Coordinates of C-alpha atoms in Angstrom, one line a residue:
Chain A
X14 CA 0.0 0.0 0.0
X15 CA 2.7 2.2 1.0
X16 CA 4.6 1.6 -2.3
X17 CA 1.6 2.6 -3.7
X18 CA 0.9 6.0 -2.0
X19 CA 4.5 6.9 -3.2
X20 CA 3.3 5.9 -6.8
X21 CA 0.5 8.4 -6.8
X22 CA 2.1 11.3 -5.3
X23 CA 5.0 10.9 -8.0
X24 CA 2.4 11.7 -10.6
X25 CA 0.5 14.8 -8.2
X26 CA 2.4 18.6 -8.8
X27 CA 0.6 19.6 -5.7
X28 CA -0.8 17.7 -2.5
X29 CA -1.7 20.3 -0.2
X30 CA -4.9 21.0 -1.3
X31 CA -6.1 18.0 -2.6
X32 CA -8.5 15.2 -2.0
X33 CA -6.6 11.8 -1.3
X34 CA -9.2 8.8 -1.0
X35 CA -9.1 5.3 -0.7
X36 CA -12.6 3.6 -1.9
X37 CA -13.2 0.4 -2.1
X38 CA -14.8 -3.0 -1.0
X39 CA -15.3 -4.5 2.6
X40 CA -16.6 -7.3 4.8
X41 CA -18.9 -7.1 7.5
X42 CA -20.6 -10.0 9.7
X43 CA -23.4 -7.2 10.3
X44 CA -26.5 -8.8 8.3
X45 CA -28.4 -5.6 8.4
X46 CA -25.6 -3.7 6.4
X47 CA -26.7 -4.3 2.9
X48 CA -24.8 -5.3 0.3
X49 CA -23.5 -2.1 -1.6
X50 CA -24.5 0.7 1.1
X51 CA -21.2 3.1 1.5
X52 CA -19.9 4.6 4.8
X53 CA -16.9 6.9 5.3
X54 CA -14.6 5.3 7.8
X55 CA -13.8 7.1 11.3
X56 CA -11.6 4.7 12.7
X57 CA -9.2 2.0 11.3
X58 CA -8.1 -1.0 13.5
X59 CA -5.1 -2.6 12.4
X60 CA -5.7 -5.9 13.7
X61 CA -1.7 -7.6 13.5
X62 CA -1.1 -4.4 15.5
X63 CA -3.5 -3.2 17.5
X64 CA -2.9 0.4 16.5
X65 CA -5.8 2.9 15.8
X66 CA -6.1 5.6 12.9
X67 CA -8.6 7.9 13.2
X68 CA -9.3 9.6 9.8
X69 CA -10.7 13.2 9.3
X70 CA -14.0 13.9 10.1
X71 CA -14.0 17.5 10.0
X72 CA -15.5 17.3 6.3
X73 CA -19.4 16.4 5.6
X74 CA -19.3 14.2 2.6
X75 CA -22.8 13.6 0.8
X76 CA -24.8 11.6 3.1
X77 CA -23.3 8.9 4.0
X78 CA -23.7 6.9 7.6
X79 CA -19.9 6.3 9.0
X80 CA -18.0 3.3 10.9
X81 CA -15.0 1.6 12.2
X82 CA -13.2 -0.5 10.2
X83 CA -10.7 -3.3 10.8
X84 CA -7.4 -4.3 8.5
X85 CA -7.0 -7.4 8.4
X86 CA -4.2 -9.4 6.6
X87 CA -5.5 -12.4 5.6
X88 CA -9.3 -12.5 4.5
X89 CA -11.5 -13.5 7.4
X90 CA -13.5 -16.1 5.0
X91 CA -10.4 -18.4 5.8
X92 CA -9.7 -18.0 9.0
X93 CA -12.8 -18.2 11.1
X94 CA -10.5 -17.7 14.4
X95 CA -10.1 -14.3 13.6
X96 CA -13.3 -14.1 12.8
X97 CA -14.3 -14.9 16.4
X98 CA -11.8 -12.6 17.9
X99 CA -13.9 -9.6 16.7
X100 CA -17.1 -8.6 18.3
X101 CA -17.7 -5.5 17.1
X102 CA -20.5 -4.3 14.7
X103 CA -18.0 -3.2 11.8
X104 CA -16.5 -3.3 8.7
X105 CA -13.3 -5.4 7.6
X106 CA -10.5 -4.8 4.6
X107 CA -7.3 -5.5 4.0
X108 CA -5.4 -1.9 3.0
X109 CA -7.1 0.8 4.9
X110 CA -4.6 1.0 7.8
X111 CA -1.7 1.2 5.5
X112 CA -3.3 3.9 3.0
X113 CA -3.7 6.1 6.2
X114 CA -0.6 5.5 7.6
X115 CA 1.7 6.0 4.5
X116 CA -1.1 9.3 3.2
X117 CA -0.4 10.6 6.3
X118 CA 3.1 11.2 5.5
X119 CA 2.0 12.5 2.2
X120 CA -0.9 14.5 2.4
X121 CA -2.5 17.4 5.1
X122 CA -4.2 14.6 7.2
X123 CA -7.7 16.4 6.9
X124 CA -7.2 15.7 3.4
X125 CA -7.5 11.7 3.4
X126 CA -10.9 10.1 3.6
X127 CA -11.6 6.2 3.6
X128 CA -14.9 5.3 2.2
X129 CA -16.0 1.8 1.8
X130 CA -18.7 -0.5 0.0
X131 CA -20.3 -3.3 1.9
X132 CA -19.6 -6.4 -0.5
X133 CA -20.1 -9.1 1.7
X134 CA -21.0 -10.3 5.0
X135 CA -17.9 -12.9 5.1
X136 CA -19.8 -15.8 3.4
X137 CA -20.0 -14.7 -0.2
X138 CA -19.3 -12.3 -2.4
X139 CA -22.3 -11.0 -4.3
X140 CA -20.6 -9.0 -6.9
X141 CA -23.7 -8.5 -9.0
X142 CA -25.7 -6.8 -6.1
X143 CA -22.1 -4.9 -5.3
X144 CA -22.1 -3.6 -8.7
X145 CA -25.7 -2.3 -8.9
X146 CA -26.2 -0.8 -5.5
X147 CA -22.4 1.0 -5.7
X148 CA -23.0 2.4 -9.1
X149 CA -25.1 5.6 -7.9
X150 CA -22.8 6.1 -5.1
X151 CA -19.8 6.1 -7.0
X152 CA -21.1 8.7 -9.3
X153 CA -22.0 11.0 -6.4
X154 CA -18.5 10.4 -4.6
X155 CA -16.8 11.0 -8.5
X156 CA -18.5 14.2 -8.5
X157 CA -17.6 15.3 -4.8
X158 CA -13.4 14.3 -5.1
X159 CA -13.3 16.8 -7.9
X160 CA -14.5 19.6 -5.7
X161 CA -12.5 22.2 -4.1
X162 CA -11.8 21.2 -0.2
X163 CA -14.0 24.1 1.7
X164 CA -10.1 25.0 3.4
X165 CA -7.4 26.1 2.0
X166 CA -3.9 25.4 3.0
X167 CA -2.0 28.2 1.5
X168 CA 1.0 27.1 -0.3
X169 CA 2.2 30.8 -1.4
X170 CA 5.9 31.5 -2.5
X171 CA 7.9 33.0 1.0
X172 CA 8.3 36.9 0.2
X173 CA 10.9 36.5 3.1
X174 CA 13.2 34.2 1.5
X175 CA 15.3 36.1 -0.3
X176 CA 15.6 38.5 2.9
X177 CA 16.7 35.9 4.9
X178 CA 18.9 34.3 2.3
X179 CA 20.6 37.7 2.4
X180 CA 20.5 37.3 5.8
X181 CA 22.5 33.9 6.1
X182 CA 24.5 35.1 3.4
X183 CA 25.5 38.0 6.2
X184 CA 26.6 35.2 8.2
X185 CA 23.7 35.7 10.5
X186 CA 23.3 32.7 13.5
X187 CA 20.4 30.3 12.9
X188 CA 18.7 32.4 16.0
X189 CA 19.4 35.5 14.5
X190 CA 17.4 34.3 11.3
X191 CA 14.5 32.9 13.1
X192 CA 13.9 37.0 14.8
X193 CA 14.1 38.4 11.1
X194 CA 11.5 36.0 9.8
X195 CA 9.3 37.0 13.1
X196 CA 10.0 40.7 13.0
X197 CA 9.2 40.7 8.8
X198 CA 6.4 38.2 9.5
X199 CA 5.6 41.2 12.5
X200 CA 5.6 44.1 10.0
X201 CA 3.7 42.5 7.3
X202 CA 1.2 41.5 9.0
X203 CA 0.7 44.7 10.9
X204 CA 1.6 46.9 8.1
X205 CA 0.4 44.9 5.0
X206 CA 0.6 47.9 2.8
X207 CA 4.0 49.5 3.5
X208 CA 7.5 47.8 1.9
X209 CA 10.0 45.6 3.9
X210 CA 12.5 46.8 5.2
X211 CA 16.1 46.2 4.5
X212 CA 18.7 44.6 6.7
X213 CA 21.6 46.4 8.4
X214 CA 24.3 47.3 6.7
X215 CA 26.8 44.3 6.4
X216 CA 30.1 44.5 8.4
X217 CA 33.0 41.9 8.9
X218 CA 33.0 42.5 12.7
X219 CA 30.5 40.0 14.6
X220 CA 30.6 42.2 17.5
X221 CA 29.3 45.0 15.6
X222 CA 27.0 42.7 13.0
X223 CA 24.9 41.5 15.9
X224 CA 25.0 44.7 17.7
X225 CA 23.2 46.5 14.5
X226 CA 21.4 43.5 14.4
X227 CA 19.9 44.2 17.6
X228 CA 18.9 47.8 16.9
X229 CA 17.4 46.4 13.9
X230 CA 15.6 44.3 15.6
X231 CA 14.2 46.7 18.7
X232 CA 12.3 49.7 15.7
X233 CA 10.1 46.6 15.5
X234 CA 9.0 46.7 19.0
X235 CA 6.0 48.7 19.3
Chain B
X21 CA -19.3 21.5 4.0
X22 CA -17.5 21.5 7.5
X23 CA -19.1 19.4 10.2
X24 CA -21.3 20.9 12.8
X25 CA -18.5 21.2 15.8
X26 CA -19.4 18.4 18.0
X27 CA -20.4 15.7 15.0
X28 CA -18.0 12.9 17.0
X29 CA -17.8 11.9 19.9
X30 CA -15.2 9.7 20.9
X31 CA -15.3 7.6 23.5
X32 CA -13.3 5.3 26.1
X33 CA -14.3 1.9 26.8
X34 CA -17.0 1.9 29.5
X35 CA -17.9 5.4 29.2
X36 CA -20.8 4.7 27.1
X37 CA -23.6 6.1 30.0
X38 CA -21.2 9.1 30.4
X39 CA -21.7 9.3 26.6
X40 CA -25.4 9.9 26.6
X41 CA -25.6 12.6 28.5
X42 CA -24.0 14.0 25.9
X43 CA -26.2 12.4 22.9
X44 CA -29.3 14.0 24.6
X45 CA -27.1 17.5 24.2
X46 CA -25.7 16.4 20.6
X47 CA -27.9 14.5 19.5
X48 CA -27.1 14.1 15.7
X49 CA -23.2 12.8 16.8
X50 CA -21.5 10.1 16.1
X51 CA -19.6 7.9 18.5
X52 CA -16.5 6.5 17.9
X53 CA -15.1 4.1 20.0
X54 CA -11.2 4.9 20.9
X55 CA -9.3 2.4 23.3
X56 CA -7.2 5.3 24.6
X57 CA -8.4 8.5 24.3
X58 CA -4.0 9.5 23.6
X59 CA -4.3 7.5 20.2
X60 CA -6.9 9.9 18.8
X61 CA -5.9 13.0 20.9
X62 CA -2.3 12.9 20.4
X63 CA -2.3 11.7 17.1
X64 CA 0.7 13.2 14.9
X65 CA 0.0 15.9 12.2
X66 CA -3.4 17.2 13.6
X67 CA -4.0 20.7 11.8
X68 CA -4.7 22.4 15.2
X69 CA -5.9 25.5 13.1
X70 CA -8.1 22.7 11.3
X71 CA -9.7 20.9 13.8
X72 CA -10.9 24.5 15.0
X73 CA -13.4 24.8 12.4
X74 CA -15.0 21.8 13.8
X75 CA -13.9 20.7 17.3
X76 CA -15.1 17.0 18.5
X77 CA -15.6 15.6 21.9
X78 CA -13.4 13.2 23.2
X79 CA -14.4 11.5 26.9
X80 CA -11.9 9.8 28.6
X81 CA -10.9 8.5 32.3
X82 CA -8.0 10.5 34.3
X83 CA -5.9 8.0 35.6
X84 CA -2.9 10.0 37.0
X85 CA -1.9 13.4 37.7
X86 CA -4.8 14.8 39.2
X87 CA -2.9 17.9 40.3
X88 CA -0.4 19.7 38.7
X89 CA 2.1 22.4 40.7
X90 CA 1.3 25.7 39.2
X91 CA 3.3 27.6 37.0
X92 CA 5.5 30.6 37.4
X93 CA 3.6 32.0 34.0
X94 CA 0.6 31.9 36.5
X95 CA 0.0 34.3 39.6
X96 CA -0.1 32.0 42.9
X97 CA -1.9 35.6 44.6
X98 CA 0.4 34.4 48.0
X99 CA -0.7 31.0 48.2
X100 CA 1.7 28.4 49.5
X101 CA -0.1 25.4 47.5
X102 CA -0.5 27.0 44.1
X103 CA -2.0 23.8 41.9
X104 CA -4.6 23.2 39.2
X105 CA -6.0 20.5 37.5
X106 CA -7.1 19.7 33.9
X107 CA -10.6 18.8 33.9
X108 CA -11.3 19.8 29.9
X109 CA -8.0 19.6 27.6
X110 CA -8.5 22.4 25.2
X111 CA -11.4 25.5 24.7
X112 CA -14.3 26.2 22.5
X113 CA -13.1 30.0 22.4
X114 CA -10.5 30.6 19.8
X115 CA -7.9 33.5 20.8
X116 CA -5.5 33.8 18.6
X117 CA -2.7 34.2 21.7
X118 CA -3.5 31.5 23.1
X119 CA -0.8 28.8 24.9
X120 CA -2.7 26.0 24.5
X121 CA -2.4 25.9 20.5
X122 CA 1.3 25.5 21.4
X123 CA 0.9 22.9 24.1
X124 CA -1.5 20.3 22.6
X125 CA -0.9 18.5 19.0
X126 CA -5.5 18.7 18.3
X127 CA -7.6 21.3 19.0
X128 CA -10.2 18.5 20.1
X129 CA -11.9 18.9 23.7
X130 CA -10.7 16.1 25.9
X131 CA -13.2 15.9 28.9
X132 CA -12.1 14.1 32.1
X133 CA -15.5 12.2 33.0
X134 CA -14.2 10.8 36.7
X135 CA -15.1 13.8 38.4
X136 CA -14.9 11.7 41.6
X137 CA -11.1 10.4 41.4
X138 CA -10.0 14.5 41.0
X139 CA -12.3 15.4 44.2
X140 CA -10.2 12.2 45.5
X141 CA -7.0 13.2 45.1
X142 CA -7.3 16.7 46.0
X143 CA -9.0 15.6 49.6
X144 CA -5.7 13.4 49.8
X145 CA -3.6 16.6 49.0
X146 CA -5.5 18.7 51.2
X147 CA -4.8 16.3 54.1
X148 CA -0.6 16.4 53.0
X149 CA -0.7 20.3 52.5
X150 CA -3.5 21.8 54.8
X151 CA -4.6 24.2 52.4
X152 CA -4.8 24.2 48.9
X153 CA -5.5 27.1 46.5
X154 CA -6.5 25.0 42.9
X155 CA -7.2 26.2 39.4
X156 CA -10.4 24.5 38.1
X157 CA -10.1 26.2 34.9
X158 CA -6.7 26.8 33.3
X159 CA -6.1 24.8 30.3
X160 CA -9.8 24.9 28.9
X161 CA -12.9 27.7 29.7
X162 CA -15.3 25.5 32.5
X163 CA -18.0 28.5 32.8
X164 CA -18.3 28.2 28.8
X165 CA -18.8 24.9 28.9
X166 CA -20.7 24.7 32.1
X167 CA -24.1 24.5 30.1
X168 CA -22.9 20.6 28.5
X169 CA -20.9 19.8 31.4
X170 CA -22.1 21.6 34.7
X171 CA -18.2 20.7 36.9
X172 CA -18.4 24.5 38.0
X173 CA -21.2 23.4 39.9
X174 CA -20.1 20.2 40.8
X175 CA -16.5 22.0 42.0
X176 CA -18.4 24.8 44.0
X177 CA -20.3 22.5 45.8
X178 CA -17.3 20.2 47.1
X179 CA -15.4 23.6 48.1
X180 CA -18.5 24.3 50.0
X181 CA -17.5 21.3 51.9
X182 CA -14.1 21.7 51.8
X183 CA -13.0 25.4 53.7
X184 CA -9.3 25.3 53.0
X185 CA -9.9 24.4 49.8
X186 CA -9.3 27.4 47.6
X187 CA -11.0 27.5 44.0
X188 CA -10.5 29.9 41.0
X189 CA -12.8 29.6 37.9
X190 CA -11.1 31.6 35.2
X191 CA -13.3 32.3 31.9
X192 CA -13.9 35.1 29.0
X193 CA -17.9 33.6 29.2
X194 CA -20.9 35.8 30.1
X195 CA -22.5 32.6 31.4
X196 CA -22.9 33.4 35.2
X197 CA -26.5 32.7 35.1
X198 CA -25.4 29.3 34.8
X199 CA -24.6 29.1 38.8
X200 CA -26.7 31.8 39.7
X201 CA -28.6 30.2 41.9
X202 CA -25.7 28.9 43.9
X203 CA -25.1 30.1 47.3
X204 CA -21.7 32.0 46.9
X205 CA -18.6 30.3 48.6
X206 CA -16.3 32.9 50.3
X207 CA -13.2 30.1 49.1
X208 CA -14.5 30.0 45.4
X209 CA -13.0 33.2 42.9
X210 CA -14.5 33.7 39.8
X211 CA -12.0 35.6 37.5
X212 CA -12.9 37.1 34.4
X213 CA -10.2 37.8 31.7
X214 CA -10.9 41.2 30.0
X215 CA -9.7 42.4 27.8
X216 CA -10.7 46.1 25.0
X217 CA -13.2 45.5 22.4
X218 CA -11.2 45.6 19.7
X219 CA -8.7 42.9 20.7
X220 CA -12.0 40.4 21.9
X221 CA -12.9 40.8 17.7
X222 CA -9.7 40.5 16.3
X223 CA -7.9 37.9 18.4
X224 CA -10.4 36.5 21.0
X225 CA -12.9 34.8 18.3
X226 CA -15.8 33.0 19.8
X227 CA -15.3 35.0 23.3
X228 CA -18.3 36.5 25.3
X229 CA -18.6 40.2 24.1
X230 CA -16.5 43.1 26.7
X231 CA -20.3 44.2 27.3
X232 CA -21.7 40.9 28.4
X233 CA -18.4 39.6 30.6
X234 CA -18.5 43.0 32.5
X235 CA -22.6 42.5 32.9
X236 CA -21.8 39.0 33.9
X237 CA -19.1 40.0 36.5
X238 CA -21.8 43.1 37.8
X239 CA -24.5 40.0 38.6
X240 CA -21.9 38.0 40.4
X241 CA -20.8 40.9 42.2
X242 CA -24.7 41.6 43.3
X243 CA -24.8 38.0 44.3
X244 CA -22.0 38.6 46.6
X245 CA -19.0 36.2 44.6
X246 CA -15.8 36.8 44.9
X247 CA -14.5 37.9 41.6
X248 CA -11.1 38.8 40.3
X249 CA -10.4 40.7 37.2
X250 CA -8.2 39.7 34.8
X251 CA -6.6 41.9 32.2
X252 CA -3.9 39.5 31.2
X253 CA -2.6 39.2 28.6
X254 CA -1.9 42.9 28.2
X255 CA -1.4 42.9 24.2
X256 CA 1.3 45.4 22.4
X257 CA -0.2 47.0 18.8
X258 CA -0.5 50.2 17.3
X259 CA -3.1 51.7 19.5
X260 CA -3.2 49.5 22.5
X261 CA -2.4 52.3 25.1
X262 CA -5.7 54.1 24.4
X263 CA -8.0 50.8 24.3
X264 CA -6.8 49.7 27.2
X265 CA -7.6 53.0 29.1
X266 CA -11.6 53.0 27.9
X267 CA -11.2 49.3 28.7
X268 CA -10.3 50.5 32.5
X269 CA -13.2 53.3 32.1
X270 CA -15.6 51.2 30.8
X271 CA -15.0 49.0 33.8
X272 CA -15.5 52.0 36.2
X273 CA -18.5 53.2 34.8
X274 CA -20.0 49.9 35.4
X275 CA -19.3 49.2 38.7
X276 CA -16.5 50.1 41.2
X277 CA -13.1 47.8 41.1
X278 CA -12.5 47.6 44.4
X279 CA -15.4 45.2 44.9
X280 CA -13.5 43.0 43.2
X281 CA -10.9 40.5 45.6
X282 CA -8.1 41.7 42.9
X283 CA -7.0 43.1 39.7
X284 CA -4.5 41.3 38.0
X285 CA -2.4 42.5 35.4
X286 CA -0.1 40.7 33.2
X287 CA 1.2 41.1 29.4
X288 CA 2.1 37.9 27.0
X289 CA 4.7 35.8 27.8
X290 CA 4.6 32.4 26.6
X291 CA 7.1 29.5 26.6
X292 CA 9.3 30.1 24.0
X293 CA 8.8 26.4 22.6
X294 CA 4.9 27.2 22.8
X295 CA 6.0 30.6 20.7
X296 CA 7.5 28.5 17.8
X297 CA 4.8 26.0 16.9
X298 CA 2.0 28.8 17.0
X299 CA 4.3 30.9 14.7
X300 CA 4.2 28.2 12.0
X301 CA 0.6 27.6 12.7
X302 CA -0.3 31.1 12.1
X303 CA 1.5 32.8 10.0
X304 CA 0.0 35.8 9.2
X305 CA -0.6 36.3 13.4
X306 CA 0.8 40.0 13.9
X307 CA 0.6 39.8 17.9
X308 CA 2.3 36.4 17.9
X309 CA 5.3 37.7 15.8
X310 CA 6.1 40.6 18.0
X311 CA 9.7 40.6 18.6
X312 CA 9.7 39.2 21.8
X313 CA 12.6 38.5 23.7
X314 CA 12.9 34.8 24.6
X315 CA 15.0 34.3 27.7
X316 CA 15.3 30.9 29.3
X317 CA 13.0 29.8 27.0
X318 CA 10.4 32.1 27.7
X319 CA 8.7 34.6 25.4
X320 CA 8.2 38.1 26.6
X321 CA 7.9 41.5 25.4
X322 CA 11.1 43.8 26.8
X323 CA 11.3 44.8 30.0
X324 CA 10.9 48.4 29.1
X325 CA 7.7 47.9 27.2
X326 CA 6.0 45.6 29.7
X327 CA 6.6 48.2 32.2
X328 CA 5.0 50.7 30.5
X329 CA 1.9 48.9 29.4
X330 CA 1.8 48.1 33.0
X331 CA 2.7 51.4 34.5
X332 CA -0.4 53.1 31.9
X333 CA -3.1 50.4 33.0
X334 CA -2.2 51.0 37.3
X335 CA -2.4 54.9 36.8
X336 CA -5.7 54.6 35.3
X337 CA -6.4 52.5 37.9
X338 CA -5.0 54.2 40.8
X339 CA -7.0 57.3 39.2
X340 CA -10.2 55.8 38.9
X341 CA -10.2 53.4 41.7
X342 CA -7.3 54.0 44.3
X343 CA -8.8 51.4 46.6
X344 CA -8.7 49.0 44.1
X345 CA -6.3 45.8 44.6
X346 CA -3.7 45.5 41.9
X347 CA -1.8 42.4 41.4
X348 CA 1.0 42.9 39.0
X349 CA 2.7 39.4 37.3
X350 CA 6.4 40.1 36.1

């Protein structure tokens, strides 16, 4: 799964405001979870692990009802031990834990959404039913992925960077870089209309450097 | 479309009675079942600034560190046993200076459920100490909340019982009326943070309105409660000196100060740590990239400046109110 994460981002310019979803098919032993209803995950279960995942909610997505879900890694049809082992009213796959661990190195983690088809109830696959029931869902989820996410993560060019390139250039400390950023960041965002404004005069001395630095600094302080 | 806030709940094992209570509030949410309430609270890359649009509920057990040793950022007013507690991890307000955006990795309220092992503990530490003067509402905004949860009540009640027991309920709520009809404790403070009008719009988003906290803080007074102002954190920007002045007259004209047990004033500082992470959270935040200088890893405007912010806010007070009691935090 991860391997396959990787594959997709190589082909994406930009992640930071896009949709990243894994849809697919699951199991369930819940007989009143008909075959081909769709619910958005909230929680993944790794079973070899035992870790949790909790995928976004903070989006509303059409209308769909949500669960839990539980990776497996082995289909439960074969092993009916494991079949035992869970209790719980939910929904079983093989890949969800993975595609939510190795997005979530990818992708803005309000970004990634699980959904998942019921397309069997660990007897039988019914791929006919699957296939009818899904098909409307699929078209509304096609139309929702496309849309714009109702946040935007800005991913603007830093108007500071060649400042504090100058900066480092200067043979400014790591902590003297860090209170430019803060003081431009400062004066842009109080100021929004007015130019940047330039750094002190360059001079060999250190002494002197960081003392001009300083003054620099302190026509920021209101 | 963003979720209503509230839309999950998630939930501990066991706590599905405590759970609900909170359905019959909220009813359209959804519970998810969590096996520690860490693994979804501390999860890594949570958008803090995110999970604002739409906080969730998280209900767990406390099952250590009921008390916590007060910090230096924090006035102990001349108590000996300066503690506080978290009941509530995280705030429905939304201010834009605020610590806690530094100090937790979600922006999801975690609320403590076993009311009865804090009142425990603290009876225990009571018992070591003698005395005990303990924050109820620190880390989170109880009176705001007090509405879903009702632990004000719950916590004034057991000081009732408990007379060396000292309590402080901080909030930037107008929702007194929600323990109105209490009997007032004389070892229970409410404090109110104030703060100018324009600073409650820009940077205090969701907060009770100046006009409703100070008619909030008039009924307690009438109901003889023990109230503290707090005008902390005192905030540097173009204009500040001048808000903060009405801010002190708009008090006076509303009622007199020295009613209240203290005035305590205090401008930003922040661990410097805290500093960082909001910084890259909020980019575009013009208070939070003052050019503070961090000492010993704390975050604080010069000494000069605090001193005059301070210096302007205790004239006008002195002026308006000499009686008043003013409680300055360095």
């Amino acid at each position: 799964m991860t391997v396959a994460v990787c594959l997709f981002c190589s082909e994406l310019r930009e992640r930071k405001n896009r949709r990243v979803w894994n849809l697919g098919a699951s199991g369930t032993r819940e007989i009143a979870r008909k075959i081909g209803s769709f619910y958005w995950i909230n929680k993944v279960l790794d079973l070899a692990s035992g870790r949790e995942e909790f995928p976004s909610t903070l989006e509303k997505i059409g209308n769909f009802p949500e669960s839990t879900l539980v990776t497996v890694d082995k289909p439960l049809l074969s092993d009916p031990k494991v079949e035992k082992i869970i209790s719980e009213d939910c929904l079983f796959d093989m890949e969800s834990f993975g595609f939510q661990v190795a997005c979530s190195y990818l992708f803005p983690i309000d970004n990634i959404r699980i959904g998942k088809w019921v397309s069997d109830h660990l007897h039988q696959i019914t791929e006919k039913e699957l296939v009818k029931q899904s098909h409307q869902t699929y078209e509304i989820l096609c139309k929702e992925v496309e849309k714009p996410l109702p946040w935007n993560i800005s991913s603007e060019p830093d108007e500071f960077e060649a400042i504090l390139l100058e900066a480092k250039e200067m043979g400014y400390t790591e902590s003297m870089c860090f209170e430019v950023e803060a003081c431009l960041r400062f004066f842009k965002n109080s100021y929004p209309n007015k130019n940047l404004p330039n750094l002190p005069r360059n001079t060999p001395d250190l002494a002197l450097r960081k003392k001009n630095h300083k003054k620099w600094k302190d026509q920021f302080a209101l | 479309m963003i979720q209503k806030m509230f839309s999950h709940i998630y939930l501990e094992k066991g706590l599905e009675v405590e759970a609900s209570k909170f359905l019959k509030r909220f009813p359209d949410a959804i519970l998810v079942p969590v096996s520690h309430y860490k693994n979804a609270f501390n999860s890594q890359k949570q958008d803090f600034r995110l999970q604002k649009l739409s906080p969730k509920l998280i209900l767990a057990q406390k099952t250590s560190d009921f008390l916590y040793p007060g910090s230096h950022f924090s006035p102990s007013f001349g108590s000996e046993n300066f503690y506080y507690n978290t009941l509530v991890l995280n705030c429905i307000y939304d201010c834009e200076y605020c610590y806690l955006q530094g100090m937790y990795p979600s922006a999801n309220l975690v609320i403590f459920t076993n009311l009865d092992d804090f009142f425990r503990e603290t009876k225990l530490k009571l018992t070591e100490l003698g005395s005990l003067y303990l924050c109820i509402s620190y880390d989170t905004d109880l009176l705001a909340l007090e509405g879903v949860l009702g632990y004000c009540r719950k916590w004034i009640d057991f000081c009732q019982k408990e007379i060396n027991l000292t309590i402080e309920i901080r909030t930037k709520s107008a929702n007194f009326s929600a323990i109105k009809d209490l009997n007032p404790p004389k070892n229970c403070i409410l404090a109110w943070t104030l703060s100018p009008n324009p600073v409650i719009q820009k940077w205090e988003k969701k907060t009770a309105s100046l006009e409703h906290r100070i008619q909030s803080i008039k009924e307690a007074l009438d109901f003889g409660w023990n109230v503290r102002l707090c005008i902390d954190p005192v905030l540097r920007y173009d204009g500040y000196a001048e808000d903060y002045e009405n801010l002190i007259e708009k008090i006076h004209s509303n009622f007199e100060m020295e009613r209240c047990t203290e005035i305590c004033l205090g401008s930003f500082r922040m661990s410097g740590s805290y500093l960082k992470k909001m910084r890259d959270l909020l980019p575009k935040s013009a208070i939070l990239h003052y050019p503070f200088q961090v000492k010993s890893g704390e975050a604080r405007y010069p000494k000069e400046k605090h001193d005059e912010l301070i210096d302007i806010l205790q004239l006008k007070i002195k002026n308006l109110s000499p009686k008043a009691q003013v409680f300055v935090m360095d």
